[in-house]
Amino acid sequence: MIAGSTRPTRRSPAIAQWVAADRSQPELRLEVVDLAGFDLPMLGEPLAAVFGSYEHETTRRWAAAIASYQAYVMVVPEYNASFPGVLKNALDHLYAEWADKPVAFVGYGMTGGGRAVAQLRQVAEELRMRPVGTSLHLSPHQVADGRYAARAGDVESRARMLAELAGALSVGRTPAAEGRIR
């Protein structure tokens, strides 16, 4: 679970914790990775990520964290009809670590984060991730006191998305990608 915002008033950690609390797919070990804890500089590496040569300790730490997971759920707010620059920067810092791994999306915003998810899906495909079909679209107004209060249908939608993610884990892994997973 990648909490995809670092704004002080962000809701992504609360929503990510709510998604991670799902136990409908016992084979998934759902953990929250908070971008705020990585302090990645804006495009701080001298070489493009495709070369896999990371000069900065912050990037190496980020790469190790991301490489250790077999799939991702990105929790993303919609800012100005797109997703936050901090998440784009975090994605652009790496390349091989993302490849061939399934990804699901949880958007939130005034329209459920749909435009942010649509654009993020394009970036994920370019990074050779494998997006699942079902995404969650939530309201930021359901977060109070650091907790997400599910609306009717949210729990079922969450379970459906995570079932797709769990199913995608067993399909389509390439031998090269397998060697990169810890």
CSV table of N, CA and C in Angstrom, one decimal:
chain,number,residue,atom,x,y,z
A,1,MET,N,0.9,-1.2,0.0
A,1,MET,CA,0.0,0.0,0.0
A,1,MET,C,0.9,1.2,0.0
A,2,ILE,N,0.9,2.0,-1.1
A,2,ILE,CA,1.7,3.2,-1.1
A,2,ILE,C,0.8,4.4,-0.9
A,3,ALA,N,1.0,5.1,0.3
A,3,ALA,CA,0.2,6.3,0.6
A,3,ALA,C,0.8,7.4,-0.3
A,4,GLY,N,0.1,7.8,-1.3
A,4,GLY,CA,0.7,8.6,-2.4
A,4,GLY,C,0.6,10.1,-2.3
A,5,SER,N,0.6,10.6,-1.1
A,5,SER,CA,0.6,12.1,-0.9
A,5,SER,C,1.5,12.4,0.4
A,6,THR,N,2.1,13.6,0.3
A,6,THR,CA,2.9,14.0,1.5
A,6,THR,C,2.3,15.3,2.1
A,7,ARG,N,1.2,15.8,1.5
A,7,ARG,CA,0.6,17.0,2.0
A,7,ARG,C,0.2,16.9,3.5
A,8,PRO,N,0.4,18.0,4.3
A,8,PRO,CA,0.2,17.8,5.7
A,8,PRO,C,-1.3,17.4,6.0
A,9,THR,N,-2.2,17.8,5.2
A,9,THR,CA,-3.6,17.5,5.5
A,9,THR,C,-4.1,16.2,4.7
A,10,ARG,N,-3.2,15.4,4.2
A,10,ARG,CA,-3.5,14.3,3.4
A,10,ARG,C,-4.3,13.3,4.1
A,11,ARG,N,-5.0,12.5,3.3
A,11,ARG,CA,-5.9,11.4,3.8
A,11,ARG,C,-5.4,10.0,3.4
A,12,SER,N,-4.3,10.0,2.6
A,12,SER,CA,-3.9,8.7,2.0
A,12,SER,C,-3.5,7.7,3.1
A,13,PRO,N,-2.8,8.1,4.2
A,13,PRO,CA,-2.4,7.1,5.2
A,13,PRO,C,-3.7,6.5,5.9
A,14,ALA,N,-4.7,7.2,6.1
A,14,ALA,CA,-5.9,6.7,6.8
A,14,ALA,C,-6.6,5.7,5.8
A,15,ILE,N,-6.7,6.1,4.5
A,15,ILE,CA,-7.3,5.2,3.5
A,15,ILE,C,-6.5,4.0,3.3
A,16,ALA,N,-5.2,4.2,3.2
A,16,ALA,CA,-4.3,3.0,3.1
A,16,ALA,C,-4.4,2.0,4.2
A,17,GLN,N,-4.5,2.5,5.4
A,17,GLN,CA,-4.7,1.7,6.6
A,17,GLN,C,-6.0,0.9,6.5
A,18,TRP,N,-7.1,1.6,6.1
A,18,TRP,CA,-8.4,0.9,5.9
A,18,TRP,C,-8.3,-0.2,4.9
A,19,VAL,N,-7.7,0.1,3.8
A,19,VAL,CA,-7.5,-1.0,2.8
A,19,VAL,C,-6.7,-2.1,3.3
A,20,ALA,N,-5.6,-1.8,4.0
A,20,ALA,CA,-4.7,-2.8,4.5
A,20,ALA,C,-5.4,-3.7,5.6
A,21,ALA,N,-6.4,-3.2,6.2
A,21,ALA,CA,-7.1,-3.9,7.3
A,21,ALA,C,-8.0,-5.1,6.7
A,22,ASP,N,-8.1,-5.1,5.4
A,22,ASP,CA,-8.9,-6.2,4.8
A,22,ASP,C,-8.3,-7.5,5.0
A,23,ARG,N,-9.1,-8.5,5.3
A,23,ARG,CA,-8.6,-9.9,5.6
A,23,ARG,C,-9.2,-10.9,4.6
A,24,SER,N,-9.9,-10.4,3.5
A,24,SER,CA,-10.6,-11.3,2.6
A,24,SER,C,-9.6,-12.1,1.8
A,25,GLN,N,-8.4,-11.7,1.7
A,25,GLN,CA,-7.4,-12.4,0.9
A,25,GLN,C,-6.2,-12.7,1.8
A,26,PRO,N,-6.3,-13.8,2.5
A,26,PRO,CA,-5.2,-14.1,3.5
A,26,PRO,C,-3.8,-14.3,2.9
A,27,GLU,N,-3.7,-14.6,1.6
A,27,GLU,CA,-2.4,-14.7,1.0
A,27,GLU,C,-1.7,-13.4,0.8
A,28,LEU,N,-2.5,-12.3,0.9
A,28,LEU,CA,-1.9,-10.9,0.8
A,28,LEU,C,-1.4,-10.4,2.1
A,29,ARG,N,-0.2,-10.0,2.2
A,29,ARG,CA,0.4,-9.3,3.4
A,29,ARG,C,0.4,-7.8,3.0
A,30,LEU,N,-0.6,-7.1,3.6
A,30,LEU,CA,-0.8,-5.7,3.2
A,30,LEU,C,-0.1,-4.8,4.2
A,31,GLU,N,0.8,-4.0,3.8
A,31,GLU,CA,1.6,-3.1,4.6
A,31,GLU,C,1.5,-1.7,3.9
A,32,VAL,N,1.5,-0.7,4.8
A,32,VAL,CA,1.5,0.7,4.3
A,32,VAL,C,2.9,1.2,4.2
A,33,VAL,N,3.2,1.7,3.0
A,33,VAL,CA,4.5,2.4,2.7
A,33,VAL,C,4.2,3.9,2.5
A,34,ASP,N,4.6,4.7,3.4
A,34,ASP,CA,4.3,6.1,3.3
A,34,ASP,C,5.4,6.9,2.6
A,35,LEU,N,5.0,7.6,1.5
A,35,LEU,CA,6.0,8.4,0.8
A,35,LEU,C,6.7,9.4,1.7
A,36,ALA,N,5.9,9.9,2.6
A,36,ALA,CA,6.5,11.0,3.5
A,36,ALA,C,7.7,10.5,4.3
A,37,GLY,N,7.9,9.2,4.4
A,37,GLY,CA,9.0,8.7,5.1
A,37,GLY,C,10.3,8.5,4.3
A,38,PHE,N,10.2,8.9,3.0
A,38,PHE,CA,11.4,8.6,2.2
A,38,PHE,C,12.1,9.9,1.7
A,39,ASP,N,11.5,11.0,1.7
A,39,ASP,CA,12.2,12.3,1.4
A,39,ASP,C,13.0,12.2,0.1
A,40,LEU,N,12.3,11.8,-0.9
A,40,LEU,CA,13.0,11.7,-2.2
A,40,LEU,C,13.2,13.1,-2.8
A,41,PRO,N,14.4,13.5,-3.2
A,41,PRO,CA,14.5,14.8,-3.9
A,41,PRO,C,13.9,14.7,-5.3
A,42,MET,N,13.5,15.8,-5.8
A,42,MET,CA,12.8,15.9,-7.1
A,42,MET,C,13.9,15.5,-8.2
A,43,LEU,N,13.6,14.4,-8.8
A,43,LEU,CA,14.5,13.8,-9.9
A,43,LEU,C,16.0,14.0,-9.5
A,44,GLY,N,16.3,13.4,-8.3
A,44,GLY,CA,17.6,13.6,-7.7
A,44,GLY,C,18.7,12.8,-8.3
A,45,GLU,N,18.4,11.7,-9.0
A,45,GLU,CA,19.5,10.9,-9.6
A,45,GLU,C,20.1,11.4,-10.9
A,46,PRO,N,21.4,11.3,-11.0
A,46,PRO,CA,22.0,11.8,-12.3
A,46,PRO,C,21.7,11.0,-13.5
A,47,LEU,N,21.4,9.7,-13.3
A,47,LEU,CA,21.1,8.8,-14.4
A,47,LEU,C,19.7,8.4,-14.4
A,48,ALA,N,19.1,8.1,-15.5
A,48,ALA,CA,17.7,7.7,-15.6
A,48,ALA,C,17.6,6.3,-14.9
A,49,ALA,N,16.4,6.1,-14.3
A,49,ALA,CA,16.2,4.9,-13.5
A,49,ALA,C,16.3,3.6,-14.3
A,50,VAL,N,16.1,3.7,-15.6
A,50,VAL,CA,16.2,2.5,-16.4
A,50,VAL,C,17.6,1.8,-16.3
A,51,PHE,N,18.6,2.6,-16.0
A,51,PHE,CA,20.0,2.1,-15.9
A,51,PHE,C,20.2,1.4,-14.5
A,52,GLY,N,19.3,1.6,-13.5
A,52,GLY,CA,19.4,0.9,-12.3
A,52,GLY,C,20.6,1.2,-11.4
A,53,SER,N,21.3,2.3,-11.7
A,53,SER,CA,22.4,2.8,-10.9
A,53,SER,C,22.0,3.9,-10.0
A,54,TYR,N,21.8,3.7,-8.7
A,54,TYR,CA,21.3,4.7,-7.8
A,54,TYR,C,22.5,5.3,-7.0
A,55,GLU,N,22.7,6.5,-7.1
A,55,GLU,CA,23.8,7.2,-6.4
A,55,GLU,C,23.4,7.6,-5.0
A,56,HIS,N,22.2,8.0,-4.8
A,56,HIS,CA,21.8,8.5,-3.5
A,56,HIS,C,21.2,7.5,-2.5
A,57,GLU,N,21.5,7.6,-1.3
A,57,GLU,CA,21.1,6.6,-0.3
A,57,GLU,C,19.5,6.7,-0.2
A,58,THR,N,18.9,7.8,-0.4
A,58,THR,CA,17.4,7.9,-0.3
A,58,THR,C,16.8,7.0,-1.4
A,59,THR,N,17.4,7.1,-2.6
A,59,THR,CA,16.9,6.3,-3.7
A,59,THR,C,17.2,4.8,-3.5
A,60,ARG,N,18.3,4.4,-2.9
A,60,ARG,CA,18.6,3.0,-2.7
A,60,ARG,C,17.7,2.5,-1.6
A,61,ARG,N,17.4,3.3,-0.6
A,61,ARG,CA,16.4,2.9,0.4
A,61,ARG,C,15.0,2.7,-0.2
A,62,TRP,N,14.6,3.6,-1.0
A,62,TRP,CA,13.3,3.5,-1.7
A,62,TRP,C,13.3,2.3,-2.6
A,63,ALA,N,14.3,2.1,-3.4
A,63,ALA,CA,14.4,0.9,-4.3
A,63,ALA,C,14.3,-0.4,-3.5
A,64,ALA,N,15.0,-0.5,-2.4
A,64,ALA,CA,15.0,-1.7,-1.6
A,64,ALA,C,13.6,-2.0,-1.0
A,65,ALA,N,12.9,-0.9,-0.6
A,65,ALA,CA,11.5,-1.1,-0.1
A,65,ALA,C,10.6,-1.6,-1.2
A,66,ILE,N,10.7,-0.9,-2.3
A,66,ILE,CA,9.8,-1.3,-3.4
A,66,ILE,C,10.1,-2.7,-4.0
A,67,ALA,N,11.3,-3.0,-4.1
A,67,ALA,CA,11.7,-4.3,-4.6
A,67,ALA,C,11.3,-5.5,-3.7
A,68,SER,N,11.1,-5.2,-2.4
A,68,SER,CA,10.7,-6.2,-1.5
A,68,SER,C,9.3,-6.7,-1.6
A,69,TYR,N,8.5,-6.0,-2.4
A,69,TYR,CA,7.1,-6.3,-2.5
A,69,TYR,C,6.8,-6.9,-3.9
A,70,GLN,N,5.8,-7.8,-3.9
A,70,GLN,CA,5.4,-8.5,-5.2
A,70,GLN,C,4.3,-7.8,-5.9
A,71,ALA,N,3.6,-6.9,-5.2
A,71,ALA,CA,2.5,-6.2,-5.8
A,71,ALA,C,2.2,-4.9,-5.0
A,72,TYR,N,1.5,-4.0,-5.6
A,72,TYR,CA,1.2,-2.7,-5.0
A,72,TYR,C,-0.2,-2.3,-5.1
A,73,VAL,N,-0.6,-1.5,-4.1
A,73,VAL,CA,-1.9,-0.8,-4.1
A,73,VAL,C,-1.5,0.7,-3.9
A,74,MET,N,-1.8,1.5,-4.9
A,74,MET,CA,-1.4,2.9,-4.8
A,74,MET,C,-2.7,3.7,-4.4
A,75,VAL,N,-2.6,4.4,-3.2
A,75,VAL,CA,-3.6,5.2,-2.7
A,75,VAL,C,-3.3,6.7,-3.1
A,76,VAL,N,-4.2,7.2,-3.9
A,76,VAL,CA,-3.8,8.5,-4.5
A,76,VAL,C,-5.0,9.5,-4.5
A,77,PRO,N,-4.7,10.7,-4.1
A,77,PRO,CA,-5.7,11.8,-4.2
A,77,PRO,C,-5.6,12.4,-5.6
A,78,GLU,N,-6.7,13.0,-5.9
A,78,GLU,CA,-6.8,13.8,-7.2
A,78,GLU,C,-6.5,15.2,-6.9
A,79,TYR,N,-5.4,15.7,-7.4
A,79,TYR,CA,-5.1,17.1,-7.3
A,79,TYR,C,-5.1,17.7,-8.7
A,80,ASN,N,-6.0,18.7,-8.9
A,80,ASN,CA,-6.0,19.4,-10.2
A,80,ASN,C,-6.1,18.5,-11.4
A,81,ALA,N,-7.0,17.5,-11.3
A,81,ALA,CA,-7.4,16.5,-12.3
A,81,ALA,C,-6.2,15.5,-12.6
A,82,SER,N,-5.3,15.4,-11.7
A,82,SER,CA,-4.2,14.4,-11.8
A,82,SER,C,-3.8,13.9,-10.5
A,83,PHE,N,-2.7,13.2,-10.5
A,83,PHE,CA,-2.2,12.7,-9.2
A,83,PHE,C,-1.0,13.5,-8.7
A,84,PRO,N,-0.6,13.5,-7.5
A,84,PRO,CA,0.4,14.4,-6.9
A,84,PRO,C,1.8,14.2,-7.6
A,85,GLY,N,2.5,15.3,-7.7
A,85,GLY,CA,3.9,15.2,-8.3
A,85,GLY,C,4.8,14.4,-7.4
A,86,VAL,N,4.6,14.3,-6.1
A,86,VAL,CA,5.5,13.5,-5.2
A,86,VAL,C,5.4,12.0,-5.6
A,87,LEU,N,4.2,11.6,-6.0
A,87,LEU,CA,4.0,10.2,-6.4
A,87,LEU,C,4.7,9.9,-7.7
A,88,LYS,N,4.5,10.9,-8.7
A,88,LYS,CA,5.2,10.7,-10.0
A,88,LYS,C,6.7,10.7,-9.8
A,89,ASN,N,7.2,11.5,-8.9
A,89,ASN,CA,8.7,11.6,-8.7
A,89,ASN,C,9.1,10.2,-8.1
A,90,ALA,N,8.3,9.7,-7.1
A,90,ALA,CA,8.7,8.4,-6.5
A,90,ALA,C,8.7,7.3,-7.6
A,91,LEU,N,7.7,7.3,-8.5
A,91,LEU,CA,7.6,6.3,-9.5
A,91,LEU,C,8.8,6.4,-10.5
A,92,ASP,N,9.1,7.7,-10.8
A,92,ASP,CA,10.2,7.9,-11.8
A,92,ASP,C,11.6,7.6,-11.2
A,93,HIS,N,11.7,7.6,-9.9
A,93,HIS,CA,13.0,7.2,-9.3
A,93,HIS,C,13.5,5.8,-9.6
A,94,LEU,N,12.5,4.9,-9.9
A,94,LEU,CA,12.8,3.5,-10.1
A,94,LEU,C,12.3,3.0,-11.5
A,95,TYR,N,12.8,1.8,-11.9
A,95,TYR,CA,12.3,1.2,-13.1
A,95,TYR,C,12.1,-0.3,-12.9
A,96,ALA,N,13.2,-1.0,-12.8
A,96,ALA,CA,13.2,-2.5,-12.7
A,96,ALA,C,12.4,-2.9,-11.5
A,97,GLU,N,12.4,-2.2,-10.4
A,97,GLU,CA,11.7,-2.6,-9.2
A,97,GLU,C,10.2,-2.7,-9.4
A,98,TRP,N,9.6,-2.0,-10.4
A,98,TRP,CA,8.2,-2.0,-10.6
A,98,TRP,C,7.8,-3.1,-11.6
A,99,ALA,N,8.7,-3.5,-12.5
A,99,ALA,CA,8.4,-4.3,-13.7
A,99,ALA,C,7.7,-5.6,-13.4
A,100,ASP,N,6.7,-5.9,-14.1
A,100,ASP,CA,6.0,-7.2,-14.1
A,100,ASP,C,5.2,-7.4,-12.8
A,101,LYS,N,5.0,-6.4,-12.0
A,101,LYS,CA,4.3,-6.6,-10.8
A,101,LYS,C,2.9,-6.1,-10.9
A,102,PRO,N,1.9,-6.8,-10.3
A,102,PRO,CA,0.5,-6.3,-10.3
A,102,PRO,C,0.4,-5.0,-9.5
A,103,VAL,N,-0.6,-4.2,-9.9
A,103,VAL,CA,-0.8,-2.9,-9.1
A,103,VAL,C,-2.3,-2.7,-9.2
A,104,ALA,N,-2.9,-2.2,-8.1
A,104,ALA,CA,-4.3,-1.8,-8.0
A,104,ALA,C,-4.2,-0.3,-7.5
A,105,PHE,N,-5.4,0.4,-7.7
A,105,PHE,CA,-5.4,1.8,-7.4
A,105,PHE,C,-6.6,2.1,-6.6
A,106,VAL,N,-6.4,3.0,-5.6
A,106,VAL,CA,-7.5,3.6,-4.8
A,106,VAL,C,-7.4,5.1,-4.9
A,107,GLY,N,-8.4,5.7,-5.5
A,107,GLY,CA,-8.4,7.1,-5.7
A,107,GLY,C,-9.4,7.7,-4.8
A,108,TYR,N,-9.1,9.0,-4.4
A,108,TYR,CA,-10.0,9.7,-3.6
A,108,TYR,C,-9.9,11.2,-4.0
A,109,GLY,N,-11.1,11.8,-3.9
A,109,GLY,CA,-11.2,13.2,-4.3
A,109,GLY,C,-12.6,13.6,-4.5
A,110,MET,N,-12.9,14.7,-5.0
A,110,MET,CA,-14.3,15.2,-5.2
A,110,MET,C,-15.1,14.3,-6.1
A,111,THR,N,-14.4,13.7,-7.1
A,111,THR,CA,-15.1,12.7,-8.0
A,111,THR,C,-14.5,11.3,-7.8
A,112,GLY,N,-14.1,11.0,-6.6
A,112,GLY,CA,-13.5,9.7,-6.3
A,112,GLY,C,-12.1,9.5,-6.8
A,113,GLY,N,-11.5,10.5,-7.3
A,113,GLY,CA,-10.1,10.3,-7.8
A,113,GLY,C,-10.0,9.7,-9.1
A,114,GLY,N,-11.1,9.6,-9.9
A,114,GLY,CA,-11.1,8.9,-11.2
A,114,GLY,C,-10.0,9.4,-12.2
A,115,ARG,N,-9.9,10.7,-12.3
A,115,ARG,CA,-8.9,11.2,-13.3
A,115,ARG,C,-7.5,10.9,-12.8
A,116,ALA,N,-7.2,11.0,-11.5
A,116,ALA,CA,-5.9,10.6,-11.0
A,116,ALA,C,-5.6,9.2,-11.3
A,117,VAL,N,-6.5,8.3,-11.0
A,117,VAL,CA,-6.3,6.9,-11.2
A,117,VAL,C,-6.1,6.6,-12.7
A,118,ALA,N,-6.9,7.2,-13.6
A,118,ALA,CA,-6.7,7.0,-15.0
A,118,ALA,C,-5.3,7.4,-15.5
A,119,GLN,N,-4.8,8.5,-15.0
A,119,GLN,CA,-3.4,8.9,-15.4
A,119,GLN,C,-2.4,8.1,-14.8
A,120,LEU,N,-2.6,7.7,-13.5
A,120,LEU,CA,-1.6,6.8,-12.8
A,120,LEU,C,-1.6,5.5,-13.5
A,121,ARG,N,-2.7,5.0,-14.0
A,121,ARG,CA,-2.7,3.7,-14.7
A,121,ARG,C,-1.8,3.8,-15.9
A,122,GLN,N,-1.8,4.9,-16.7
A,122,GLN,CA,-1.0,5.0,-17.8
A,122,GLN,C,0.5,5.0,-17.5
A,123,VAL,N,0.9,5.7,-16.4
A,123,VAL,CA,2.3,5.7,-15.9
A,123,VAL,C,2.7,4.3,-15.5
A,124,ALA,N,1.8,3.6,-14.8
A,124,ALA,CA,2.1,2.2,-14.3
A,124,ALA,C,2.3,1.3,-15.5
A,125,GLU,N,1.5,1.4,-16.5
A,125,GLU,CA,1.7,0.6,-17.7
A,125,GLU,C,3.0,0.9,-18.4
A,126,GLU,N,3.4,2.1,-18.4
A,126,GLU,CA,4.7,2.5,-19.0
A,126,GLU,C,5.9,1.9,-18.2
A,127,LEU,N,5.7,1.8,-16.9
A,127,LEU,CA,6.7,1.2,-16.1
A,127,LEU,C,6.7,-0.3,-16.0
A,128,ARG,N,5.8,-0.9,-16.9
A,128,ARG,CA,5.7,-2.3,-17.1
A,128,ARG,C,5.0,-3.0,-15.9
A,129,MET,N,4.3,-2.2,-15.1
A,129,MET,CA,3.5,-2.8,-14.0
A,129,MET,C,2.2,-3.4,-14.7
A,130,ARG,N,1.5,-4.2,-14.0
A,130,ARG,CA,0.3,-4.9,-14.5
A,130,ARG,C,-0.9,-4.5,-13.7
A,131,PRO,N,-1.6,-3.4,-14.1
A,131,PRO,CA,-2.8,-2.9,-13.4
A,131,PRO,C,-3.9,-3.9,-13.5
A,132,VAL,N,-4.6,-4.1,-12.3
A,132,VAL,CA,-5.8,-4.9,-12.3
A,132,VAL,C,-7.0,-4.0,-12.7
A,133,GLY,N,-8.1,-4.6,-13.1
A,133,GLY,CA,-9.2,-3.9,-13.6
A,133,GLY,C,-10.0,-3.0,-12.6
A,134,THR,N,-10.2,-3.6,-11.4
A,134,THR,CA,-11.0,-2.9,-10.4
A,134,THR,C,-10.2,-1.9,-9.6
A,135,SER,N,-10.7,-0.7,-9.6
A,135,SER,CA,-10.1,0.4,-8.7
A,135,SER,C,-11.2,0.9,-7.7
A,136,LEU,N,-10.8,1.4,-6.6
A,136,LEU,CA,-11.7,2.0,-5.7
A,136,LEU,C,-11.7,3.5,-5.9
A,137,HIS,N,-12.9,4.1,-5.7
A,137,HIS,CA,-13.0,5.5,-5.9
A,137,HIS,C,-13.8,6.0,-4.6
A,138,LEU,N,-13.0,6.7,-3.7
A,138,LEU,CA,-13.6,7.0,-2.4
A,138,LEU,C,-13.7,8.5,-2.2
A,139,SER,N,-14.4,8.9,-1.2
A,139,SER,CA,-14.6,10.3,-0.8
A,139,SER,C,-13.6,10.7,0.3
A,140,PRO,N,-12.9,11.8,0.2
A,140,PRO,CA,-12.0,12.2,1.2
A,140,PRO,C,-12.8,12.6,2.5
A,141,HIS,N,-14.1,12.9,2.3
A,141,HIS,CA,-14.9,13.3,3.4
A,141,HIS,C,-15.3,12.2,4.4
A,142,GLN,N,-14.9,11.0,4.0
A,142,GLN,CA,-15.1,9.8,4.9
A,142,GLN,C,-14.0,9.6,5.9
A,143,VAL,N,-13.0,10.5,5.8
A,143,VAL,CA,-11.9,10.4,6.8
A,143,VAL,C,-12.1,11.4,7.9
A,144,ALA,N,-12.1,10.8,9.1
A,144,ALA,CA,-12.3,11.7,10.3
A,144,ALA,C,-11.4,11.1,11.4
A,145,ASP,N,-10.7,11.9,12.1
A,145,ASP,CA,-9.8,11.5,13.2
A,145,ASP,C,-8.8,10.4,12.8
A,146,GLY,N,-8.3,10.6,11.5
A,146,GLY,CA,-7.3,9.7,11.0
A,146,GLY,C,-7.8,8.3,10.6
A,147,ARG,N,-9.1,8.1,10.5
A,147,ARG,CA,-9.7,6.8,10.1
A,147,ARG,C,-10.7,7.0,9.0
A,148,TYR,N,-10.7,6.0,8.1
A,148,TYR,CA,-11.7,6.0,7.0
A,148,TYR,C,-12.9,5.3,7.4
A,149,ALA,N,-14.1,5.9,7.3
A,149,ALA,CA,-15.4,5.3,7.6
A,149,ALA,C,-16.0,4.9,6.3
A,150,ALA,N,-16.1,3.6,6.1
A,150,ALA,CA,-16.6,3.1,4.8
A,150,ALA,C,-18.0,3.4,4.6
A,151,ARG,N,-18.4,3.7,3.3
A,151,ARG,CA,-19.7,3.9,2.9
A,151,ARG,C,-20.3,2.5,2.4
A,152,ALA,N,-21.6,2.5,2.1
A,152,ALA,CA,-22.2,1.3,1.6
A,152,ALA,C,-21.5,0.9,0.3
A,153,GLY,N,-21.1,-0.4,0.2
A,153,GLY,CA,-20.4,-0.9,-1.0
A,153,GLY,C,-18.9,-0.8,-0.9
A,154,ASP,N,-18.3,0.0,-0.1
A,154,ASP,CA,-16.9,0.1,0.0
A,154,ASP,C,-16.2,-1.1,0.3
A,155,VAL,N,-16.7,-1.8,1.3
A,155,VAL,CA,-16.0,-3.1,1.8
A,155,VAL,C,-16.0,-4.1,0.7
A,156,GLU,N,-17.2,-4.3,0.0
A,156,GLU,CA,-17.3,-5.2,-1.1
A,156,GLU,C,-16.4,-4.9,-2.2
A,157,SER,N,-16.3,-3.6,-2.6
A,157,SER,CA,-15.4,-3.2,-3.7
A,157,SER,C,-14.0,-3.4,-3.3
A,158,ARG,N,-13.6,-3.1,-2.1
A,158,ARG,CA,-12.2,-3.3,-1.6
A,158,ARG,C,-11.9,-4.8,-1.7
A,159,ALA,N,-12.8,-5.7,-1.3
A,159,ALA,CA,-12.5,-7.1,-1.4
A,159,ALA,C,-12.4,-7.6,-2.8
A,160,ARG,N,-13.2,-7.0,-3.7
A,160,ARG,CA,-13.1,-7.4,-5.1
A,160,ARG,C,-11.8,-7.0,-5.8
A,161,MET,N,-11.4,-5.7,-5.5
A,161,MET,CA,-10.1,-5.3,-6.0
A,161,MET,C,-9.0,-6.1,-5.5
A,162,LEU,N,-9.0,-6.4,-4.2
A,162,LEU,CA,-7.9,-7.2,-3.6
A,162,LEU,C,-7.9,-8.6,-4.1
A,163,ALA,N,-9.1,-9.2,-4.4
A,163,ALA,CA,-9.1,-10.5,-5.0
A,163,ALA,C,-8.5,-10.5,-6.4
A,164,GLU,N,-8.7,-9.5,-7.2
A,164,GLU,CA,-8.1,-9.4,-8.5
A,164,GLU,C,-6.6,-9.3,-8.3
A,165,LEU,N,-6.1,-8.5,-7.3
A,165,LEU,CA,-4.7,-8.3,-7.1
A,165,LEU,C,-4.1,-9.7,-6.7
A,166,ALA,N,-4.7,-10.4,-5.8
A,166,ALA,CA,-4.2,-11.7,-5.4
A,166,ALA,C,-4.2,-12.7,-6.6
A,167,GLY,N,-5.2,-12.6,-7.4
A,167,GLY,CA,-5.2,-13.5,-8.6
A,167,GLY,C,-4.1,-13.1,-9.6
A,168,ALA,N,-3.8,-11.8,-9.7
A,168,ALA,CA,-2.8,-11.4,-10.7
A,168,ALA,C,-1.4,-11.8,-10.2
A,169,LEU,N,-1.2,-12.0,-8.9
A,169,LEU,CA,0.1,-12.4,-8.4
A,169,LEU,C,0.5,-13.8,-8.9
A,170,SER,N,-0.4,-14.6,-9.3
A,170,SER,CA,-0.1,-16.0,-9.7
A,170,SER,C,0.0,-16.1,-11.2
A,171,VAL,N,-0.2,-15.0,-11.9
A,171,VAL,CA,-0.3,-15.0,-13.4
A,171,VAL,C,0.8,-14.1,-14.0
A,172,GLY,N,1.5,-14.5,-15.0
A,172,GLY,CA,2.3,-13.6,-15.8
A,172,GLY,C,3.6,-13.1,-15.3
A,173,ARG,N,4.2,-13.7,-14.2
A,173,ARG,CA,5.5,-13.3,-13.8
A,173,ARG,C,6.5,-13.8,-14.8
A,174,THR,N,7.5,-13.0,-15.1
A,174,THR,CA,8.6,-13.4,-15.9
A,174,THR,C,9.8,-13.8,-15.1
A,175,PRO,N,10.6,-14.7,-15.6
A,175,PRO,CA,11.8,-15.2,-14.9
A,175,PRO,C,12.7,-14.0,-14.4
A,176,ALA,N,12.9,-13.0,-15.3
A,176,ALA,CA,13.7,-11.9,-14.9
A,176,ALA,C,13.1,-11.1,-13.7
A,177,ALA,N,11.8,-11.0,-13.7
A,177,ALA,CA,11.2,-10.3,-12.6
A,177,ALA,C,11.3,-11.1,-11.3
A,178,GLU,N,11.2,-12.4,-11.4
A,178,GLU,CA,11.2,-13.2,-10.2
A,178,GLU,C,12.6,-13.0,-9.5
A,179,GLY,N,13.6,-12.9,-10.2
A,179,GLY,CA,15.0,-12.7,-9.6
A,179,GLY,C,15.1,-11.4,-8.8
A,180,ARG,N,14.2,-10.5,-9.1
A,180,ARG,CA,14.3,-9.2,-8.4
A,180,ARG,C,13.5,-9.1,-7.1
A,181,ILE,N,12.7,-10.1,-6.8
A,181,ILE,CA,11.9,-10.0,-5.7
A,181,ILE,C,12.6,-10.6,-4.5
A,182,ARG,N,12.5,-9.9,-3.4
A,182,ARG,CA,13.1,-10.5,-2.1
A,182,ARG,C,12.0,-11.2,-1.4
